[in-house]
Amino acid sequence: MKAAVLVGLEQVELQERPEPEAGPGWVVVKVESASLCGTDAHQYDGRIDTPFPRVPGHDFAGRVESIGDDVDPTWVGRAVAVKPSLPCGECLECAQDKPFDCKKKKLIGLWSDGCLTEKIAVPVVNLIPRPDDVEAWQASLLEPIAVGLNTVDRLRILLGETVVVLGQGPIGLALTRLCALSGAGQLIVTDAREAPFEVSRAYGASDCLDVTQVDAKERVLELTGGLGADIVVETSGFPSSSAMVLDLVRKEGKVAHIGWANDLPPLPVIPIMAKTLTVFGVGGNGGRGQYERALELVRTGRLDLDPMVTHRFSLDDIGEAFAVAASKSDGAIKVVVTP
Amino acid sequence: MKAAVLVGLEQVELQERPEPEAGPGWVVVKVESASLCGTDAHQYDGRIDTPFPRVPGHDFAGRVESIGDDVDPTWVGRAVAVKPSLPCGECLECAQDKPFDCKKKKLIGLWSDGCLTEKIAVPVVNLIPRPDDVEAWQASLLEPIAVGLNTVDRLRILLGETVVVLGQGPIGLALTRLCALSGAGQLIVTDAREAPFEVSRAYGASDCLDVTQVDAKERVLELTGGLGADIVVETSGFPSSSAMVLDLVRKEGKVAHIGWANDLPPLPVIPIMAKTLTVFGVGGNGGRGQYERALELVRTGRLDLDPMVTHRFSLDDIGEAFAVAASKSDGAIKVVVTP
Amino acid sequence: MKAAVLVGLEQVELQERPEPEAGPGWVVVKVESASLCGTDAHQYDGRIDTPFPRVPGHDFAGRVESIGDDVDPTWVGRAVAVKPSLPCGECLECAQDKPFDCKKKKLIGLWSDGCLTEKIAVPVVNLIPRPDDVEAWQASLLEPIAVGLNTVDRLRILLGETVVVLGQGPIGLALTRLCALSGAGQLIVTDAREAPFEVSRAYGASDCLDVTQVDAKERVLELTGGLGADIVVETSGFPSSSAMVLDLVRKEGKVAHIGWANDLPPLPVIPIMAKTLTVFGVGGNGGRGQYERALELVRTGRLDLDPMVTHRFSLDDIGEAFAVAASKSDGAIKVVVTP
Amino acid sequence: MKAAVLVGLEQVELQERPEPEAGPGWVVVKVESASLCGTDAHQYDGRIDTPFPRVPGHDFAGRVESIGDDVDPTWVGRAVAVKPSLPCGECLECAQDKPFDCKKKKLIGLWSDGCLTEKIAVPVVNLIPRPDDVEAWQASLLEPIAVGLNTVDRLRILLGETVVVLGQGPIGLALTRLCALSGAGQLIVTDAREAPFEVSRAYGASDCLDVTQVDAKERVLELTGGLGADIVVETSGFPSSSAMVLDLVRKEGKVAHIGWANDLPPLPVIPIMAKTLTVFGVGGNGGRGQYERALELVRTGRLDLDPMVTHRFSLDDIGEAFAVAASKSDGAIKVVVTP
């Protein structure tokens, strides 16, 4: 079967690979749609170290083709979304049959070969049944929503609170929509491109700040009567954005930090104390039902993924897909790949 | 000046009363709009005992006309909304200048003469400055929203949770809108009249059940895959509705009870334990900023009060106003009175 | 092997039973200690319906003797405590390898034969490794502590809050100790016997009220300056005790209801609203790590079980054991049985 | 009357000052006891900028001697503890009679003359009635407890969680005791001196680490089975201690940062995200009842202040008092001054 393979920095190529087989407790999924996220792009551009050669990709949906031993046979033929991290299978939690509490989960596509291929084997515990009215391309875009849910679940927005979302890439846009749905009052977003702001507004943003044009800190303080926002969510992973969060938040406010990059400036402690802040670090999707809830938000149309998908490629054009996703050229937000 | 006076059961009449004066820490407010709520209706129909004669009314807005000693003179002439409960002035909290923590607050219009008149004296601590873009009639409808905020603040809805709101009177409708804004997924409402359902749907209800036509319990279980709702909010004050709450909620779910009536059936303890439920009793607006936040929701249009106001009367027609409010005839939801 | 068997109301006898075998994912545990709780006593006296004949008992500890297929062989020979509820094995959660989220868990000793025997088969997921410094009799007394943890986890006591624990049977005593450890200030307990009060005081109770001698309501209000307690926990299952909870708790306070009986009076709704209360129903141990934490509290001596165990019997004297446990004669609090 | 006056760096002298008078809403308190805290010491040694000359001191207790207008006359002669921050009197919150919500509170002894004198005028809202069984010296030591309560209230320790408290000065010791009372299981503390460890142990610490002798990080990981602590509270204000917090805490754990110094290293963002941490900045006592609750903990003996007070001076020896407090010589923990 065909598989996209990262063979070096900014080098991805199609290779022929053997079809996977399902061991006990595992299934083989025929991939119907996959999406590229920042992790994929950073594996490609080298900001995330990857053992080459590696089949990348972890956010996908498809249909169960075959099953291994100890798997309920009714899974065969079912449409599914798939959670992207594999339990280690060795720790106490895994040994006690609680795979989602595994502290050593490994991302598919990074620590093992991923989903940018025709078929992939995954543990049955990673499957989520996909209803008929959710298409494969939609179900291949659940990860940023699940990460966003893991964030808003912890932020516990009070109805009417002012929220700032820094960065309007896919995770920033997902957060914009989720904060709007969760009761944010004024909802201010920032980005260094105008491109995503149309989506931001459709998702509920009240004010969109292009940080290349305005002083975001000054503007947020203006928009909040000089107090700062109740909640600030940093998703961009840009040092200049991360450096602002403590200035933008009000006294006794909350900060969530999701944007990940090796060159982020550290957070000074004094303002965290002086302002009596609470800072939440968000390192993933939580693994406690967020995927299932993300699927339901998509199914009911409360989170419409359509405006987020700017580019679609077939697996045969994987090189172009990665080039667009990594460069964010041509107004790219989210790139979907169909095998 | 003119004042509406309850002189007996179902007897309200216009009387001439002396104009109030503002003592130290108090102001006189010229009433520009007042609204009638269930409490007013029940003072009128006798379900709430009232010492007659009494000027009823507690939910109102107007403009500060004069001030007593120790009051900031810039209040004069300002447009205001007014919180409806008076601190007792005698307890430890009042003595320590924390009037909103007073445990013995008394409702204006019940324990002292109320706002269905031309002018009324209130403590300056009860005032909320009203922005120019909020009209008096809007600001005279804040109480159900404030009570609703006190409810959703405690329920802490997780994004996507299924919510049932029983009863679609003004508080039920406010809760419908506030739950929709706070992240409710499926949002099922009930009432014994079809009349309010148009408003319910505009406020975000996904399913409207007329309890005179369908078996609400059966239908809610159907709509929730047999599990029951994550959250059930009872606002109707009807015994048959209150009797359902524990059947409608899922295991480990939450219940809020706001609907108040003397003939409510008590809650059996076994299902509360067996289902590991959390039951929140809501007895008012909380007095911790809910009024200010209600005003902001109205100002920004996130809660549009217009569809809720079905009837408007001048103070001269107060008899008709009470008759409509008490009978809920003619599709009445909320009645506004302009002095 | 020998097994205690309930053959009718108040009829328990020793019978010879075949030794159990471990199916896939199950193990056979040699029982080293078991304890009797209120459920056992009520199965014996008929307040809980039981399909006779039935081997009762669910709170126990022992050592793994043999294992079935798919079980890690290092379990053999390990000392263990055992969680008392069996996952159904059929629901979606069980199918997805999340047995502790099973909504249809069945209590061992009620829905299937229990632990008052020499050996019993249980799923490996029910095992908790028992450290060397915890004795079997201690590890056979974890259930009331786990139920208590599930209660205090939800109550979230603020340091210094006043707590009332109604009933000082094993669960009431566990709650007394757990509330003391969790930051309760004044800690008032009640019972209809003086017998447990020595243990109550050792566990941290500041005031012990014999409800047959004093008016508990009057006394609690006296002890709380007329305000009522911040938190009231009902564990007795007695109607007269349950009927008091809403009178004992302060405005905006919290109530937990654990005591289970078919004849409990229902809770009136008006005071729950008027006092803005939060009522927590507690129906079990939560199944989210409470057993493991209970074991740790015992291991570290923070909860000393010794004063709670008033009677010890061998399995041969099971009739006497049940008679004492059911009648609470002779100052009985907790009865331990050794096979 | 006599007053201690900071006239320059490390220069404190006794001066004669005029007696204060009480304006409207204020009272004059005769100081019976005052304590020195880190802020006083840093005003003395220059780490906190102070406008000289300034009467320092803010943590004190005494008796109301006289009152201004608008003050309840029953305050005269009452024993009191005093909250140390003055509301600004000018902001919206102050104008609305909610002084404790004032966002611009100013510390007595820093922004205005303080309590190291015979008499001081304070607003009546700052007073807390002091029961007969609490001595003045005890009531002059409430601040570290109030700060500690503001910390544990936010941390919400689950019973049995492992807590590390870094630094065992007065606030660190207060936190040690408060965490022990709030349900901490293993309770590990660190300091660069052995001196406070006897108090630490009396307050409930299970393990005391002298960071000059052992590698605290290595030892904490050993003591927690390699996982790290559930909660880490940094109180020392030492860079090397602050730099450790993210290493000591477990995945999904909580960090509170109270220790204040200008040279603290900033917190790296990646581990906060990778470990999904929650970081609480604590900048004061919260002003929401923590002082009253601190007084009650002292009154009931649950927090015994005696072991914390190592030195007592009369106001005449204020120079020596500051020298000891600033140098922490002679095993000094807390210094009390009696006018």
Short mmCIF file of C-alpha atoms in Angstrom, two decimals, chain B residues 8-217:
data_model
loop_
_atom_site.label_atom_id
_atom_site.label_comp_id
_atom_site.label_asym_id
_atom_site.label_seq_id
_atom_site.Cartn_x
_atom_site.Cartn_y
_atom_site.Cartn_z
CA GLY B 8 -56.51 43.09 49.64
CA LEU B 9 -56.53 39.86 47.70
CA GLU B 10 -56.75 40.62 43.98
CA GLN B 11 -57.41 44.25 44.84
CA VAL B 12 -54.98 46.83 43.59
CA GLU B 13 -55.80 50.53 43.31
CA LEU B 14 -54.15 53.84 42.57
CA GLN B 15 -53.69 56.06 45.61
CA GLU B 16 -52.09 59.40 46.23
CA ARG B 17 -49.02 59.10 48.45
CA PRO B 18 -46.50 61.63 49.82
CA GLU B 19 -43.20 61.85 47.96
CA PRO B 20 -40.33 59.99 49.65
CA GLU B 21 -37.26 61.70 51.05
CA ALA B 22 -33.72 60.33 51.12
CA GLY B 23 -32.15 59.71 54.53
CA PRO B 24 -28.38 59.41 55.04
CA GLY B 25 -26.90 56.93 52.55
CA TRP B 26 -30.16 56.78 50.61
CA VAL B 27 -31.37 58.30 47.35
CA VAL B 28 -34.73 59.00 45.76
CA VAL B 29 -35.16 57.34 42.36
CA LYS B 30 -37.74 58.52 39.82
CA VAL B 31 -39.20 55.25 38.48
CA GLU B 32 -39.08 55.06 34.69
CA SER B 33 -40.07 51.43 34.26
CA ALA B 34 -41.08 48.50 36.45
CA SER B 35 -41.88 44.90 35.66
CA LEU B 36 -44.18 42.41 37.33
CA CYS B 37 -42.84 39.02 38.34
CA GLY B 38 -44.27 35.89 39.90
CA THR B 39 -43.78 37.30 43.38
CA ASP B 40 -45.91 40.32 42.55
CA ALA B 41 -48.56 38.06 41.04
CA HIS B 42 -48.53 35.82 44.11
CA GLN B 43 -48.82 38.82 46.47
CA TYR B 44 -51.87 39.73 44.41
CA ASP B 45 -53.43 36.27 44.32
CA GLY B 46 -52.56 35.42 47.90
CA ARG B 47 -50.02 32.61 47.45
CA ILE B 48 -47.53 34.93 49.16
CA ASP B 49 -48.72 36.62 52.34
CA THR B 50 -48.46 40.40 52.18
CA PRO B 51 -49.25 42.95 54.87
CA PHE B 52 -51.94 45.10 53.21
CA PRO B 53 -51.98 47.92 52.28
CA ARG B 54 -48.69 47.64 50.47
CA VAL B 55 -47.18 49.28 47.38
CA PRO B 56 -45.90 46.25 45.45
CA GLY B 57 -43.05 45.95 42.96
CA HIS B 58 -39.31 45.46 43.24
CA ASP B 59 -37.85 45.06 39.73
CA PHE B 60 -37.38 48.54 38.29
CA ALA B 61 -35.13 51.19 36.79
CA GLY B 62 -35.13 54.95 36.73
CA ARG B 63 -33.05 58.00 37.42
CA VAL B 64 -31.67 59.41 40.68
CA GLU B 65 -33.59 62.52 41.59
CA SER B 66 -32.18 63.49 44.98
CA ILE B 67 -29.74 62.20 47.57
CA GLY B 68 -29.42 62.09 51.34
CA ASP B 69 -26.39 62.87 53.46
CA ASP B 70 -23.17 60.91 52.89
CA VAL B 71 -24.01 60.17 49.26
CA ASP B 72 -21.69 61.04 46.39
CA PRO B 73 -23.41 64.01 44.65
CA THR B 74 -22.48 62.76 41.18
CA TRP B 75 -25.31 60.21 41.54
CA VAL B 76 -27.89 62.97 40.98
CA GLY B 77 -29.39 62.66 37.53
CA ARG B 78 -27.79 59.33 36.73
CA ALA B 79 -29.74 56.57 35.03
CA VAL B 80 -29.78 53.49 37.24
CA ALA B 81 -30.99 49.97 37.67
CA VAL B 82 -31.85 49.04 41.25
CA LYS B 83 -31.25 45.86 43.21
CA PRO B 84 -34.50 44.79 44.82
CA SER B 85 -33.53 43.76 48.36
CA LEU B 86 -32.83 46.08 51.27
CA PRO B 87 -30.11 45.21 53.78
CA CYS B 88 -31.48 45.06 57.32
CA GLY B 89 -29.02 47.66 58.60
CA GLU B 90 -28.75 45.96 61.97
CA CYS B 91 -26.80 42.71 61.68
CA LEU B 92 -23.04 42.27 62.06
CA GLU B 93 -22.50 42.36 58.31
CA CYS B 94 -24.47 45.60 57.93
CA ALA B 95 -22.62 47.08 60.90
CA GLN B 96 -19.36 46.23 59.17
CA ASP B 97 -20.40 48.01 55.99
CA LYS B 98 -20.92 44.81 54.03
CA PRO B 99 -24.63 45.21 53.22
CA PHE B 100 -24.68 42.61 50.47
CA ASP B 101 -23.65 39.92 52.91
CA CYS B 102 -26.66 40.78 55.07
CA LYS B 103 -28.45 37.51 55.82
CA LYS B 104 -31.74 39.27 56.54
CA LYS B 105 -32.28 41.20 53.35
CA LYS B 106 -35.87 42.24 52.81
CA LEU B 107 -37.59 42.41 49.45
CA ILE B 108 -38.84 45.84 48.43
CA GLY B 109 -42.56 45.75 47.74
CA LEU B 110 -43.16 42.97 50.23
CA TRP B 111 -41.54 44.01 53.51
CA SER B 112 -41.59 47.71 52.65
CA ASP B 113 -43.41 49.76 50.04
CA GLY B 114 -42.20 49.05 46.52
CA CYS B 115 -41.61 50.56 43.11
CA LEU B 116 -45.03 50.63 41.46
CA THR B 117 -45.19 54.35 42.04
CA GLU B 118 -43.60 57.48 40.70
CA LYS B 119 -40.70 57.79 43.13
CA ILE B 120 -39.05 55.56 45.69
CA ALA B 121 -36.23 55.91 48.23
CA VAL B 122 -33.53 53.20 48.26
CA PRO B 123 -30.02 52.85 49.76
CA VAL B 124 -27.25 54.04 47.44
CA VAL B 125 -25.67 50.57 47.70
CA ASN B 126 -28.63 49.18 45.76
CA LEU B 127 -27.91 51.30 42.68
CA ILE B 128 -26.22 50.09 39.51
CA PRO B 129 -25.23 52.76 36.98
CA ARG B 130 -27.17 52.18 33.77
CA PRO B 131 -25.30 52.81 30.50
CA ASP B 132 -26.88 55.06 27.90
CA ASP B 133 -27.53 52.20 25.53
CA VAL B 134 -29.72 50.28 27.97
CA GLU B 135 -33.30 51.51 28.10
CA ALA B 136 -35.26 51.77 31.32
CA TRP B 137 -37.68 48.97 30.38
CA GLN B 138 -34.74 46.64 29.78
CA ALA B 139 -33.15 47.55 33.09
CA SER B 140 -36.44 46.85 34.87
CA LEU B 141 -36.22 43.20 33.84
CA LEU B 142 -32.89 42.21 35.37
CA GLU B 143 -34.09 40.09 38.26
CA PRO B 144 -34.87 36.84 36.43
CA ILE B 145 -31.52 37.12 34.66
CA ALA B 146 -29.68 37.70 37.94
CA VAL B 147 -31.40 34.69 39.49
CA GLY B 148 -30.50 32.71 36.40
CA LEU B 149 -26.85 33.75 36.63
CA ASN B 150 -26.79 32.70 40.28
CA THR B 151 -27.95 29.31 39.02
CA VAL B 152 -25.61 28.75 36.07
CA ASP B 153 -22.67 30.05 38.14
CA ARG B 154 -23.22 27.16 40.51
CA LEU B 155 -24.08 24.53 37.90
CA ARG B 156 -20.84 25.07 35.99
CA ILE B 157 -22.07 23.52 32.76
CA LEU B 158 -19.39 21.65 30.83
CA LEU B 159 -19.48 22.48 27.13
CA GLY B 160 -21.94 20.17 25.43
CA GLU B 161 -23.82 18.91 28.46
CA THR B 162 -27.51 18.17 28.00
CA VAL B 163 -29.76 20.50 29.99
CA VAL B 164 -33.47 20.33 30.71
CA VAL B 165 -35.26 23.50 31.86
CA LEU B 166 -38.68 22.79 33.34
CA GLY B 167 -41.06 25.73 33.01
CA GLN B 168 -40.78 28.58 30.52
CA GLY B 169 -42.04 31.54 32.49
CA PRO B 170 -39.68 34.52 32.73
CA ILE B 171 -37.17 32.73 34.98
CA GLY B 172 -37.36 29.57 32.91
CA LEU B 173 -36.82 31.53 29.73
CA ALA B 174 -33.92 33.40 31.30
CA LEU B 175 -32.41 30.07 32.29
CA THR B 176 -32.93 28.71 28.79
CA ARG B 177 -31.01 31.60 27.31
CA LEU B 178 -28.29 31.54 29.98
CA CYS B 179 -27.77 27.79 29.66
CA ALA B 180 -27.54 28.14 25.87
CA LEU B 181 -24.94 30.89 26.31
CA SER B 182 -23.07 28.81 28.91
CA GLY B 183 -22.42 25.84 26.66
CA ALA B 184 -25.43 23.58 26.92
CA GLY B 185 -25.55 21.04 24.09
CA GLN B 186 -29.00 19.58 23.74
CA LEU B 187 -31.33 22.02 25.53
CA ILE B 188 -34.76 20.63 26.25
CA VAL B 189 -37.50 22.82 27.74
CA THR B 190 -40.99 22.11 29.01
CA ASP B 191 -44.09 24.13 29.72
CA ALA B 192 -47.82 23.61 30.02
CA ARG B 193 -48.43 26.26 27.36
CA GLU B 194 -47.21 26.45 23.79
CA ALA B 195 -47.11 30.25 24.06
CA PRO B 196 -43.53 30.70 25.27
CA PHE B 197 -41.94 28.13 22.94
CA GLU B 198 -41.28 30.61 20.17
CA VAL B 199 -39.19 32.59 22.61
CA SER B 200 -37.60 29.39 23.93
CA ARG B 201 -36.44 28.47 20.46
CA ALA B 202 -35.12 31.97 19.80
CA TYR B 203 -33.21 31.64 23.07
CA GLY B 204 -31.58 28.36 22.00
CA ALA B 205 -33.87 25.52 23.05
CA SER B 206 -33.40 22.45 20.86
CA ASP B 207 -36.58 20.65 21.96
CA CYS B 208 -39.78 22.14 23.41
CA LEU B 209 -42.13 19.74 25.21
CA ASP B 210 -45.73 20.69 25.99
CA VAL B 211 -46.36 18.64 29.12
CA THR B 212 -50.09 18.64 28.41
CA GLN B 213 -49.41 16.79 25.16
CA VAL B 214 -46.43 14.51 25.73
CA ASP B 215 -45.01 12.46 28.58
CA ALA B 216 -42.03 14.64 29.42
CA LYS B 217 -40.14 11.96 31.29
#
